[in-house]
PDB file of C-alpha atoms in Angstrom:
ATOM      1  CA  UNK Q 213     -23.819 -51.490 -13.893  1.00 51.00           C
ATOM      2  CA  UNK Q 214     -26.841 -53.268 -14.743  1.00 64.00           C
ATOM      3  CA  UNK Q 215     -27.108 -57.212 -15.296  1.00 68.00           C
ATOM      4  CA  UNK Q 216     -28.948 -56.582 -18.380  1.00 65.00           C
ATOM      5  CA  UNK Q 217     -25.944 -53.781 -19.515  1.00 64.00           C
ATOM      6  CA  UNK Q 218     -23.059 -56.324 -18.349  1.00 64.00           C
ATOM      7  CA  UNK Q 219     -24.473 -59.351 -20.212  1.00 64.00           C
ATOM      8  CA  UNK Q 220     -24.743 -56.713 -23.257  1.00 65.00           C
ATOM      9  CA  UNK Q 221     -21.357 -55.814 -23.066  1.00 65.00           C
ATOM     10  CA  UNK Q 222     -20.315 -59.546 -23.682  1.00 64.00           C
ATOM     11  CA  UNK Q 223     -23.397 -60.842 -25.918  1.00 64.00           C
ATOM     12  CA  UNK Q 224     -22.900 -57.315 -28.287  1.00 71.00           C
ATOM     13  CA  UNK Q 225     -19.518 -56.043 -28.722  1.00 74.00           C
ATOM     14  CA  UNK Q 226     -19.452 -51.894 -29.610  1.00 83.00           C
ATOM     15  CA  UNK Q 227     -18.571 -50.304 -32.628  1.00 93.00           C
ATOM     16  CA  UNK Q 228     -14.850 -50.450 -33.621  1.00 95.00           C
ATOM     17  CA  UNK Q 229     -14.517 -46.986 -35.221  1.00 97.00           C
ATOM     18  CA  UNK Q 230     -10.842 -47.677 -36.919  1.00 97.00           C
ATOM     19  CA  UNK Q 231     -12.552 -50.637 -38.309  1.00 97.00           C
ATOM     20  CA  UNK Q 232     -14.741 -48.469 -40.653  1.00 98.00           C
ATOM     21  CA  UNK Q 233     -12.793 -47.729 -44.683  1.00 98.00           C
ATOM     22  CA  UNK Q 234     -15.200 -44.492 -45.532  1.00 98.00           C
ATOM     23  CA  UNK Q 235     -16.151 -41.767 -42.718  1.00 98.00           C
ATOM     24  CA  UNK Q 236     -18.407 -39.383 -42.984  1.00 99.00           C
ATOM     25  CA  UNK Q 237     -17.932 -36.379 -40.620  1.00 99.00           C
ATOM     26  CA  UNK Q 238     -20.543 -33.764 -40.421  1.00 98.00           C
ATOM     27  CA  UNK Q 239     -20.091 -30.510 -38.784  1.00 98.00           C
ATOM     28  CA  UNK Q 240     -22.902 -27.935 -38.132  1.00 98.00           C
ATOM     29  CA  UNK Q 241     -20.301 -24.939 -38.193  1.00 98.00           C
ATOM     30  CA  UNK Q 242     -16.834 -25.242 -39.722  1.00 97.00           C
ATOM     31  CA  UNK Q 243     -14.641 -25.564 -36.922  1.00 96.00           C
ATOM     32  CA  UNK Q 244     -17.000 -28.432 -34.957  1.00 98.00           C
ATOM     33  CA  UNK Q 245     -15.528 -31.279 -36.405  1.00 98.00           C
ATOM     34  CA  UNK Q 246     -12.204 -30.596 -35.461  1.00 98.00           C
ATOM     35  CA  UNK Q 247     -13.507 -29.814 -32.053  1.00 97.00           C
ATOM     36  CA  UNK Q 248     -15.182 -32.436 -31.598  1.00 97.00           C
ATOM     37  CA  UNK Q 249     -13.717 -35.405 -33.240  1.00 98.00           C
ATOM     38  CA  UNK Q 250      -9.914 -34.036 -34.271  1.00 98.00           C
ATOM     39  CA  UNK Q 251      -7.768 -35.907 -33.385  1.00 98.00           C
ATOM     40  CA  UNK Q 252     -10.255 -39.212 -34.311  1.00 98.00           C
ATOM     41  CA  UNK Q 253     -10.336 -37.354 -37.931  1.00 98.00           C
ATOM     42  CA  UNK Q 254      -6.735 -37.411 -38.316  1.00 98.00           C
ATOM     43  CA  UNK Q 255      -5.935 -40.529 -37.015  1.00 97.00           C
ATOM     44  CA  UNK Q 256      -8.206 -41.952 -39.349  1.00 98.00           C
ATOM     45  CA  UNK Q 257      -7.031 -40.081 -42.665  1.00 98.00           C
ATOM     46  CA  UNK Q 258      -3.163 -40.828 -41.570  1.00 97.00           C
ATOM     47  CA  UNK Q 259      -3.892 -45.061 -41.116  1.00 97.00           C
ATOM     48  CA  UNK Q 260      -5.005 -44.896 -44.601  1.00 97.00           C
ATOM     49  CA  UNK Q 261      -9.085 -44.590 -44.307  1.00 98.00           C
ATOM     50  CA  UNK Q 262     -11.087 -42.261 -46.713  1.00 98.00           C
ATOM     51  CA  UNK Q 263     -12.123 -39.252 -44.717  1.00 98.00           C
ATOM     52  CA  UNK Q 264     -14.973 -36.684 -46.128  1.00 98.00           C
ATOM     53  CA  UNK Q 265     -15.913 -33.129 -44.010  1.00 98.00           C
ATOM     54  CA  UNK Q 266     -19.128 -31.877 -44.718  1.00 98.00           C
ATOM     55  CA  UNK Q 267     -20.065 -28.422 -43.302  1.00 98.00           C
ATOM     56  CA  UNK Q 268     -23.919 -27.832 -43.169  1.00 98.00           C
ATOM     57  CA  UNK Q 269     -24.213 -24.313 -42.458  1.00 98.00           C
ATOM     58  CA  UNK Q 270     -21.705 -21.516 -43.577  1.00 97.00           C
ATOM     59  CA  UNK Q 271     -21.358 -20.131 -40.191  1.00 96.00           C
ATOM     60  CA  UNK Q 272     -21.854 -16.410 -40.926  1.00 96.00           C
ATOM     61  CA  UNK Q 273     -23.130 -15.533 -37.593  1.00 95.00           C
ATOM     62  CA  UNK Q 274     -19.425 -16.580 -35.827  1.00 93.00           C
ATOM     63  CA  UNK Q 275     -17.880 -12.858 -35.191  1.00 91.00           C
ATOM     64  CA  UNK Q 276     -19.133  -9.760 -33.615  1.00 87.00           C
ATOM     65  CA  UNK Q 277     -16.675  -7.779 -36.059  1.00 90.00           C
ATOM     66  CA  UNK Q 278     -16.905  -9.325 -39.055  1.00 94.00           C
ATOM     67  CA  UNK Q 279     -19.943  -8.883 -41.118  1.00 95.00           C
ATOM     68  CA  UNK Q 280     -21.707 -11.977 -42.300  1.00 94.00           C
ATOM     69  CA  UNK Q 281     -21.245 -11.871 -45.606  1.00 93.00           C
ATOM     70  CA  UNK Q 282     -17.560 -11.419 -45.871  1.00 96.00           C
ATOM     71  CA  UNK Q 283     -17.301 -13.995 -42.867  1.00 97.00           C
ATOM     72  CA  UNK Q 284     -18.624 -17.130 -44.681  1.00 97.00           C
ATOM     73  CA  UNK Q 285     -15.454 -16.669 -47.324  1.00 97.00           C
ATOM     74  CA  UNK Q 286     -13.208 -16.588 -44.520  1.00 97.00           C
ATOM     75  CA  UNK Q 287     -14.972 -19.306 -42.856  1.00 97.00           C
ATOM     76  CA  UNK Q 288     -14.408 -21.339 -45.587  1.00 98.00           C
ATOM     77  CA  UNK Q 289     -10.731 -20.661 -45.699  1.00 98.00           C
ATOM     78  CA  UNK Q 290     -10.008 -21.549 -42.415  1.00 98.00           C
ATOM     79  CA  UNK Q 291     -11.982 -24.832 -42.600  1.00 98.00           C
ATOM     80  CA  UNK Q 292      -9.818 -25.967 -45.113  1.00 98.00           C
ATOM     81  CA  UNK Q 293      -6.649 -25.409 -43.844  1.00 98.00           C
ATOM     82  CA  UNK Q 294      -7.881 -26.802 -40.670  1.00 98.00           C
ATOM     83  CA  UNK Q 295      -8.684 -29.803 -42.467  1.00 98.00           C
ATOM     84  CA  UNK Q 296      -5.107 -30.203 -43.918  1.00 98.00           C
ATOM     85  CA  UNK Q 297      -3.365 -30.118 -40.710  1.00 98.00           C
ATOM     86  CA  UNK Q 298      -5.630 -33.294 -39.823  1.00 98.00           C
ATOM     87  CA  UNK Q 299      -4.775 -34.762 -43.380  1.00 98.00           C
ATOM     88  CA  UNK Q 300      -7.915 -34.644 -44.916  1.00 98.00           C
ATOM     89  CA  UNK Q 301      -8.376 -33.129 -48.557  1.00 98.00           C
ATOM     90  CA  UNK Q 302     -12.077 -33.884 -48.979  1.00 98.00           C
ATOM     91  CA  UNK Q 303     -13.986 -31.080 -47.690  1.00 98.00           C
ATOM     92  CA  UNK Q 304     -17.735 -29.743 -48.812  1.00 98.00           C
ATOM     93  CA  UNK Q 305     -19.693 -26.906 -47.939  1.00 98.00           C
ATOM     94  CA  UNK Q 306     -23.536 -27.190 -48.044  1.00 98.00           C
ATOM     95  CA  UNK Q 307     -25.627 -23.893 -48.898  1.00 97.00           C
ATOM     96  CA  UNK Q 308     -27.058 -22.598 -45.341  1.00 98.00           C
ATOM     97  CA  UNK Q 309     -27.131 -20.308 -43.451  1.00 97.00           C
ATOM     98  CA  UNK Q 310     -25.777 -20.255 -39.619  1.00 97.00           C
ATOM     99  CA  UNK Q 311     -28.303 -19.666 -36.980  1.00 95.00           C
ATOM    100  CA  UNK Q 312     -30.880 -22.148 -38.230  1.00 95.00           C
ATOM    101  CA  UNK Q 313     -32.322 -19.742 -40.872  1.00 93.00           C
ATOM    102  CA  UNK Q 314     -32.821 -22.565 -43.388  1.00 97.00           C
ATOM    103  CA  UNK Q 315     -35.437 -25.281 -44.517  1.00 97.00           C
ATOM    104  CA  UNK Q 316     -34.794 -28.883 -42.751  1.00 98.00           C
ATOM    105  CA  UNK Q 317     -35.969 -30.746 -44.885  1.00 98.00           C
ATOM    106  CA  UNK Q 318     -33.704 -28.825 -47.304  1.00 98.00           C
ATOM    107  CA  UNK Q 319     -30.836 -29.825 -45.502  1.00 98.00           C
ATOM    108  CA  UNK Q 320     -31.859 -33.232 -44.694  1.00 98.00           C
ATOM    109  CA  UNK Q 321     -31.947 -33.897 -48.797  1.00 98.00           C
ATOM    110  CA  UNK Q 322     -28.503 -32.059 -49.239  1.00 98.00           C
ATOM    111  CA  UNK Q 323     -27.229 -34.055 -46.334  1.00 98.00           C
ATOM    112  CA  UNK Q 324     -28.436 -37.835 -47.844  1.00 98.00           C
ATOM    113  CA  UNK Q 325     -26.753 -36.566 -51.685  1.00 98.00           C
ATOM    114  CA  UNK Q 326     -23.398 -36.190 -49.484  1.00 98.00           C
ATOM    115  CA  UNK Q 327     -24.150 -40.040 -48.195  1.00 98.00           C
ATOM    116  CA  UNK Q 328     -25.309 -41.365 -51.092  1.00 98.00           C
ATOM    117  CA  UNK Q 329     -22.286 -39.622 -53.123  1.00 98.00           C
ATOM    118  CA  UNK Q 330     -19.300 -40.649 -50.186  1.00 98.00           C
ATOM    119  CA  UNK Q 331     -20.977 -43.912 -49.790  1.00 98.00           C
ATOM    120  CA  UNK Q 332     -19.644 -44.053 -45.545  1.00 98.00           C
ATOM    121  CA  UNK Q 333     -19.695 -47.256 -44.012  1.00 98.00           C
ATOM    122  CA  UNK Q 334     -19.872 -44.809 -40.581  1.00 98.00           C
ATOM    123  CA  UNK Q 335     -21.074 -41.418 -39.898  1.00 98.00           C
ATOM    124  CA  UNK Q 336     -20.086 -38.999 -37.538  1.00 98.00           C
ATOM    125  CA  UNK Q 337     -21.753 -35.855 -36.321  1.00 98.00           C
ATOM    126  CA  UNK Q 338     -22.572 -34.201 -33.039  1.00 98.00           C
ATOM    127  CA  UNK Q 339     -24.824 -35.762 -30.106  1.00 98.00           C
ATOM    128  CA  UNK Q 340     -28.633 -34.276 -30.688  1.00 97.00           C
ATOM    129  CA  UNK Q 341     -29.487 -36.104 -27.122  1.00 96.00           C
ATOM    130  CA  UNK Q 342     -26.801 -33.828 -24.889  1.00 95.00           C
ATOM    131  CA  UNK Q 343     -29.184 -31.841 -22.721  1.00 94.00           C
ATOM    132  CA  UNK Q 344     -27.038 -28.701 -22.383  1.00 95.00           C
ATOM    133  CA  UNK Q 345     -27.312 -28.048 -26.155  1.00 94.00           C
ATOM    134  CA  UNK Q 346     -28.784 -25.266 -27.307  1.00 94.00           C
ATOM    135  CA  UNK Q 347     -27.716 -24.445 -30.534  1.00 96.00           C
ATOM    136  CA  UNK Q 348     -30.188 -24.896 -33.329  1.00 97.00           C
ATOM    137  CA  UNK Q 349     -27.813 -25.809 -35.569  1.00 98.00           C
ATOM    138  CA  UNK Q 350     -25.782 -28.762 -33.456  1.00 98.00           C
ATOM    139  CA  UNK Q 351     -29.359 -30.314 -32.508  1.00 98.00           C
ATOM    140  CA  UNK Q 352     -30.580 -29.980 -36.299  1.00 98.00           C
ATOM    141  CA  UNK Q 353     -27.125 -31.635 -37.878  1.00 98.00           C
ATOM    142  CA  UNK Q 354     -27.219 -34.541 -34.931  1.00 98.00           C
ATOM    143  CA  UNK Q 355     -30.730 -35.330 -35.534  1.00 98.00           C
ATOM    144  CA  UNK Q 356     -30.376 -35.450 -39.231  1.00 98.00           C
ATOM    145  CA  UNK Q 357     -27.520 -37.381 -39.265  1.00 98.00           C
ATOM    146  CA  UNK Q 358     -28.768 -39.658 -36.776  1.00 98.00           C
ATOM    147  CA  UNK Q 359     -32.105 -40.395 -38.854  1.00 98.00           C
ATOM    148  CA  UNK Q 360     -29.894 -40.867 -42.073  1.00 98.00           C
ATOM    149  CA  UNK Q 361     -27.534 -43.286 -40.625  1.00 98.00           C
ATOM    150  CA  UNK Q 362     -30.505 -45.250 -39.366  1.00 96.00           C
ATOM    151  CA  UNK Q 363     -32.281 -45.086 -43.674  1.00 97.00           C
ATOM    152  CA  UNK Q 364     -28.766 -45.126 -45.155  1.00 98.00           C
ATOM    153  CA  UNK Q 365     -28.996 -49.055 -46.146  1.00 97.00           C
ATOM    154  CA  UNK Q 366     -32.718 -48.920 -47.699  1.00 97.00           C
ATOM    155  CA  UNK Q 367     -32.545 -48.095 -51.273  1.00 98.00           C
ATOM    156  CA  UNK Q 368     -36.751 -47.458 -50.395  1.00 98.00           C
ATOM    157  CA  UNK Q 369     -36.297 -44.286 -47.947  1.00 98.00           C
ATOM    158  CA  UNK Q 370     -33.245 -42.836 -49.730  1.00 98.00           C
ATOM    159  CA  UNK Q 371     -34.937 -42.279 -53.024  1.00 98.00           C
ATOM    160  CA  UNK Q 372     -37.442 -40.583 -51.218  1.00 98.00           C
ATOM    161  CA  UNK Q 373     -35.101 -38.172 -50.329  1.00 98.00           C
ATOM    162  CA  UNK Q 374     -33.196 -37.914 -53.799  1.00 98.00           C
ATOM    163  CA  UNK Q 375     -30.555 -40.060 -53.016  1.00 98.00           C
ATOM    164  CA  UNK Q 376     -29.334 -43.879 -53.266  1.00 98.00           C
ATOM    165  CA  UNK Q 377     -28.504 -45.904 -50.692  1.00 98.00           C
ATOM    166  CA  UNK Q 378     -25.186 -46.521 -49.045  1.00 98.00           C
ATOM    167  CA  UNK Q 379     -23.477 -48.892 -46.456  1.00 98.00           C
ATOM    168  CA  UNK Q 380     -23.455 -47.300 -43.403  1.00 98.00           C
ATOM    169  CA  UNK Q 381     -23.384 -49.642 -40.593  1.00 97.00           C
ATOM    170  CA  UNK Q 382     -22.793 -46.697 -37.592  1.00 97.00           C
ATOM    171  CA  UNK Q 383     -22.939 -43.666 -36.303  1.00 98.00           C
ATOM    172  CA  UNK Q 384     -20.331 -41.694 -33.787  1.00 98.00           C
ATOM    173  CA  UNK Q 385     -21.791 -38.909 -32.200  1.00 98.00           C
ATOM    174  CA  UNK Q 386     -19.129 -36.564 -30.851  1.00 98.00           C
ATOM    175  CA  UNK Q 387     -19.678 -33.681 -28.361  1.00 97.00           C
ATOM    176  CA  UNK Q 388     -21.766 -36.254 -26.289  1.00 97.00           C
ATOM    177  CA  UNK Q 389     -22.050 -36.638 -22.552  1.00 94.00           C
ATOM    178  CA  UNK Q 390     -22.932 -40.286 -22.452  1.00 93.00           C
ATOM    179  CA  UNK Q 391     -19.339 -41.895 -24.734  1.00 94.00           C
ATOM    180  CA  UNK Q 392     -19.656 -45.731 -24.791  1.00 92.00           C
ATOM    181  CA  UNK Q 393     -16.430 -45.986 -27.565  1.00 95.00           C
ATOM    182  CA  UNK Q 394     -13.149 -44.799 -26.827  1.00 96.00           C
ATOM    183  CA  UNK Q 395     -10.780 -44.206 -29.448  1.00 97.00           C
ATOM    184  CA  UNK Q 396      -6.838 -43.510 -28.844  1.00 96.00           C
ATOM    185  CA  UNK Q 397      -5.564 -40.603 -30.090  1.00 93.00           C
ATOM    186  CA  UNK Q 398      -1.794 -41.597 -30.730  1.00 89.00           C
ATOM    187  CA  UNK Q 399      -0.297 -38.921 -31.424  1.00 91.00           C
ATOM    188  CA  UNK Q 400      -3.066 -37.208 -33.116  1.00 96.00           C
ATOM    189  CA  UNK Q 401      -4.070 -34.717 -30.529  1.00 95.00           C
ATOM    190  CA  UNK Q 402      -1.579 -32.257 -31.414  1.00 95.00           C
ATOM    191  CA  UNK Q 403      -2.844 -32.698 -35.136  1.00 97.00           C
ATOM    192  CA  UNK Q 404      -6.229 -31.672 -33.634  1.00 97.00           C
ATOM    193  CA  UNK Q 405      -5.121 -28.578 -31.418  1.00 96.00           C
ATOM    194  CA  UNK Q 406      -3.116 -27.002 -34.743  1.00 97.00           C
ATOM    195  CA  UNK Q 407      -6.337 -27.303 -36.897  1.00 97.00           C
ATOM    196  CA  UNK Q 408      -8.084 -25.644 -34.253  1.00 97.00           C
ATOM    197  CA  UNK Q 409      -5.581 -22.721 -34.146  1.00 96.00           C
ATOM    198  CA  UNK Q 410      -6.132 -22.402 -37.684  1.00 96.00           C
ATOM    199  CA  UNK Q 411      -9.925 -20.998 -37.194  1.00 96.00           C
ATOM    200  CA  UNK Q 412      -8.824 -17.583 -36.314  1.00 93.00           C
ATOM    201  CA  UNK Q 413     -12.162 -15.901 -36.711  1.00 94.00           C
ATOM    202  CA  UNK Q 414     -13.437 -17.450 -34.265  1.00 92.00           C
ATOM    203  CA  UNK Q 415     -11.029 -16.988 -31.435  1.00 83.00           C
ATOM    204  CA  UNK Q 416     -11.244 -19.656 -29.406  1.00 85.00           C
ATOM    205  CA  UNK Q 417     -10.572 -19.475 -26.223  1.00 85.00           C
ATOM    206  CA  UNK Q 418      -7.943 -21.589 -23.980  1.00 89.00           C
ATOM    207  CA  UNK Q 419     -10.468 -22.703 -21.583  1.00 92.00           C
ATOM    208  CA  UNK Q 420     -12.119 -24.441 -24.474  1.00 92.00           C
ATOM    209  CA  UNK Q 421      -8.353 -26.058 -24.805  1.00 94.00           C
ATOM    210  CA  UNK Q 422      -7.932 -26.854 -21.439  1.00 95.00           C
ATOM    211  CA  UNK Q 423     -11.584 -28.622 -21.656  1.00 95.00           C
ATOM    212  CA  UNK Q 424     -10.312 -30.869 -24.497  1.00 95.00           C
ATOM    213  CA  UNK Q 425      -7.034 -31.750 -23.172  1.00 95.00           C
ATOM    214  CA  UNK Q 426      -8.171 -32.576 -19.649  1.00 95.00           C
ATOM    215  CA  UNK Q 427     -11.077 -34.539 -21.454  1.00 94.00           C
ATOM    216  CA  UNK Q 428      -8.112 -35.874 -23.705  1.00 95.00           C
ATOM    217  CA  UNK Q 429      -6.714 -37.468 -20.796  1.00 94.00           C
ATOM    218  CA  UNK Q 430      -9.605 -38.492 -19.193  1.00 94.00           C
ATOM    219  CA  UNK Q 431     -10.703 -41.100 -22.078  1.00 94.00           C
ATOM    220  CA  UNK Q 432      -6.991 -41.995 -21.941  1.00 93.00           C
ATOM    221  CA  UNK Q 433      -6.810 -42.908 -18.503  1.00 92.00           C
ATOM    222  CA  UNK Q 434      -9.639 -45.101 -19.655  1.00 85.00           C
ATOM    223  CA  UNK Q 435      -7.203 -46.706 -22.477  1.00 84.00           C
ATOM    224  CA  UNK Q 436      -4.189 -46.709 -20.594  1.00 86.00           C
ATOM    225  CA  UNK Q 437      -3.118 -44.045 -23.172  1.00 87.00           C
ATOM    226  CA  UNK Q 438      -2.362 -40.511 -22.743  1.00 88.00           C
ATOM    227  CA  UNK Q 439      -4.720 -39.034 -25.121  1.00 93.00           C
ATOM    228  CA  UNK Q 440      -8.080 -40.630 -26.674  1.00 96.00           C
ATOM    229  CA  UNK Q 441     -11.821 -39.481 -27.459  1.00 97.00           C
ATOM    230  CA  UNK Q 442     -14.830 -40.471 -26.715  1.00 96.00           C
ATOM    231  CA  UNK Q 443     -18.090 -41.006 -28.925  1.00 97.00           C
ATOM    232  CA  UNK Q 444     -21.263 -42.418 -28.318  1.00 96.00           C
ATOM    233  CA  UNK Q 445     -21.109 -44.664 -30.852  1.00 96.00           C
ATOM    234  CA  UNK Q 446     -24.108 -47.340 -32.182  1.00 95.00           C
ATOM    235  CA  UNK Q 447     -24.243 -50.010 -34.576  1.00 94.00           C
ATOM    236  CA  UNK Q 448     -27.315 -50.749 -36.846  1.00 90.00           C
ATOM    237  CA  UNK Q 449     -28.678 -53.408 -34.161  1.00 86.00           C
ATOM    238  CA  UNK Q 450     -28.381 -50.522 -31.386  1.00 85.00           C
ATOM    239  CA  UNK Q 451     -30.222 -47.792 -33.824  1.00 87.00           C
ATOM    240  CA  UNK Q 452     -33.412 -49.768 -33.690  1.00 82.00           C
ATOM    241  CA  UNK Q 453     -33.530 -51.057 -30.206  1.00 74.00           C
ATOM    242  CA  UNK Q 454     -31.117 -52.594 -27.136  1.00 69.00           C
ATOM    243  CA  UNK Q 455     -31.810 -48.558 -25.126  1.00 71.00           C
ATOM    244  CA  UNK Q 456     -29.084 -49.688 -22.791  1.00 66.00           C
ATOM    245  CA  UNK Q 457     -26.272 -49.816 -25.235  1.00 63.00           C
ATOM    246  CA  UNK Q 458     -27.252 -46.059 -26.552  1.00 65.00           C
TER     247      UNK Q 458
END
C-alpha cells in the first residue's frame, strides 16, 4: 500500500453503506441485484431502511426455450418474489429490451425519473470498470448509474434530463473486482441464496453458488464474520477526484 493510499485511509474515511435511509438498487436484468448485492439488499430492508429495485431491461433474451415474449411476464414474476424473500416490496420495471436493443439516452432519462421519484441518499448498481464484462447491458446500467449518482445533487443537470434533483451522496457498485467497502451479511446470505432460487427461468447454476459463497466468506474473513459483501463503494468527494480511493 501506497503512502499516499494509507494517509487516505485515515484523512478520508469510506462510505458506510448501513448509514444510508433510501437505496437505490439498479439491476440490468432481473435477477442481478440479488446476485450481486443480496444479501446487502436484505439486510438493509430488515434494519428498517427504504429499499427500491429498479430493473432496466426486461430480460427477454434469458432462455433458450422460452420465447421472448412470454419470458419477460415470467421474468417479472420471478423478480418479485425474489424480492420478497429479501424483504423488499418496492420493485419497478423500466420499458427495454434485453440485449442492449434500446436508446441510452432513453434509459438514462427513465433511470434519473426513478432517482428523482425515490429520492436515494445512495445508489447501487453493477461495476462498468470490471474488465471481464461483456454484457452490453451490465456496462450500460453501471455507467448510467455511475454518471447519475455523480448529477444527482444539481437541480441544473437533472432538469436537463426531466427530472429533479435528489440527495445522493454515493454509489456501491456491486459485481466489482476492485471492493474497497465491506458490508456483513448477518444472517442475510441465506435471504440472498432463496431469492436466487426463486429465478427459475434462468437456471442458475451451482458453480455460480459456490462462487458467491466462497466470495461470501472471503469478505468475511476480512470482517471477522462468516459472511459479508463487497462493493466498490465512493462518496461524492471520491466521484470527482482522490483516483486512489476508487
Amino acid at each position: 500500500m501506497s503512502l499516499v493510499r494509507l494517509a487516505l485511509r485515515f484523512a478520508l474515511p469510506h462510505v458506510d453503506i448501513m448509514a444510508h435511509r433510501r437505496c437505490l438498487f439498479f439491476g440490468p436484468h432481473p435477477d442481478d441485484i440479488e446476485i450481486g448485492a443480496g444479501a446487502t439488499a436484505a439486510r438493509l430492508a430488515r434494519e428498517g431502511r427504504a429499499v427500491r429495485f429498479v430493473i432496466c431491461t426486461d430480460g427477454r433474451y434469458g432462455s433458450r426455450t422460452i420465447p421472448p415474449e412470454e419470458l419477460v411476464a415470467v421474468r417479472q414474476e420471478e423478480a418479485i418474489s425474489a424480492a420478497k424473500v429479501l424483504g423488499v416490496d418496492d420493485v419497478v420495471f423500466l420499458p427495454f429490451s434485453d440485449g442492449a436493443d434500446y436508446d441510452v439516452d432513453s434509459m438514462l432519462r427513465a433511470m434519473a425519473g426513478e432517482v428523482a421519484d425515490f429520492q436515494p441518499d445512495i445508489i447501487f448498481a453493477p461495476d462498468p470498470c470490471v474488465a471481464s464484462e461483456c454484457h452490453e447491458d451490465h456496462l450500460n446500467v453501471g455507467r448510467l448509474a455511475r454518471r447519475l449518482a455523480c448529477a444527482a445533487p444539481y437541480e441544473g443537470i437533472m432538469a436537463s434530463l426531466g427530472a429533479h434533483s435528489a440527495p445522493v451522496d454515493a454509489i456501491a457498485f456491486y459485481m466489482s473486482a476492485k471492493c474497497n467497502v465491506v458490508v456483513k451479511s448477518k444472517g442475510a446470505m441465506k435471504a440472498q441464496l432463496e431469492a436466487i432460487s426463486k429465478h427459475h427461468s434462468q437456471a442458475i447454476g451451482s458453480d455460480i453458488i459456490t462462487y458467491l459463497r466462497l466470495r461470501s466468506v472471503q469478505y468475511g474473513l476480512s470482517r471477522l464474520c462468516l459472511h459479508a459483501e463487497g462493493f466498490r463503494a465512493l462518496g461524492t468527494t471520491e466521484m470527482h477526484c482522490l483516483p486512489e480511493r476508487g
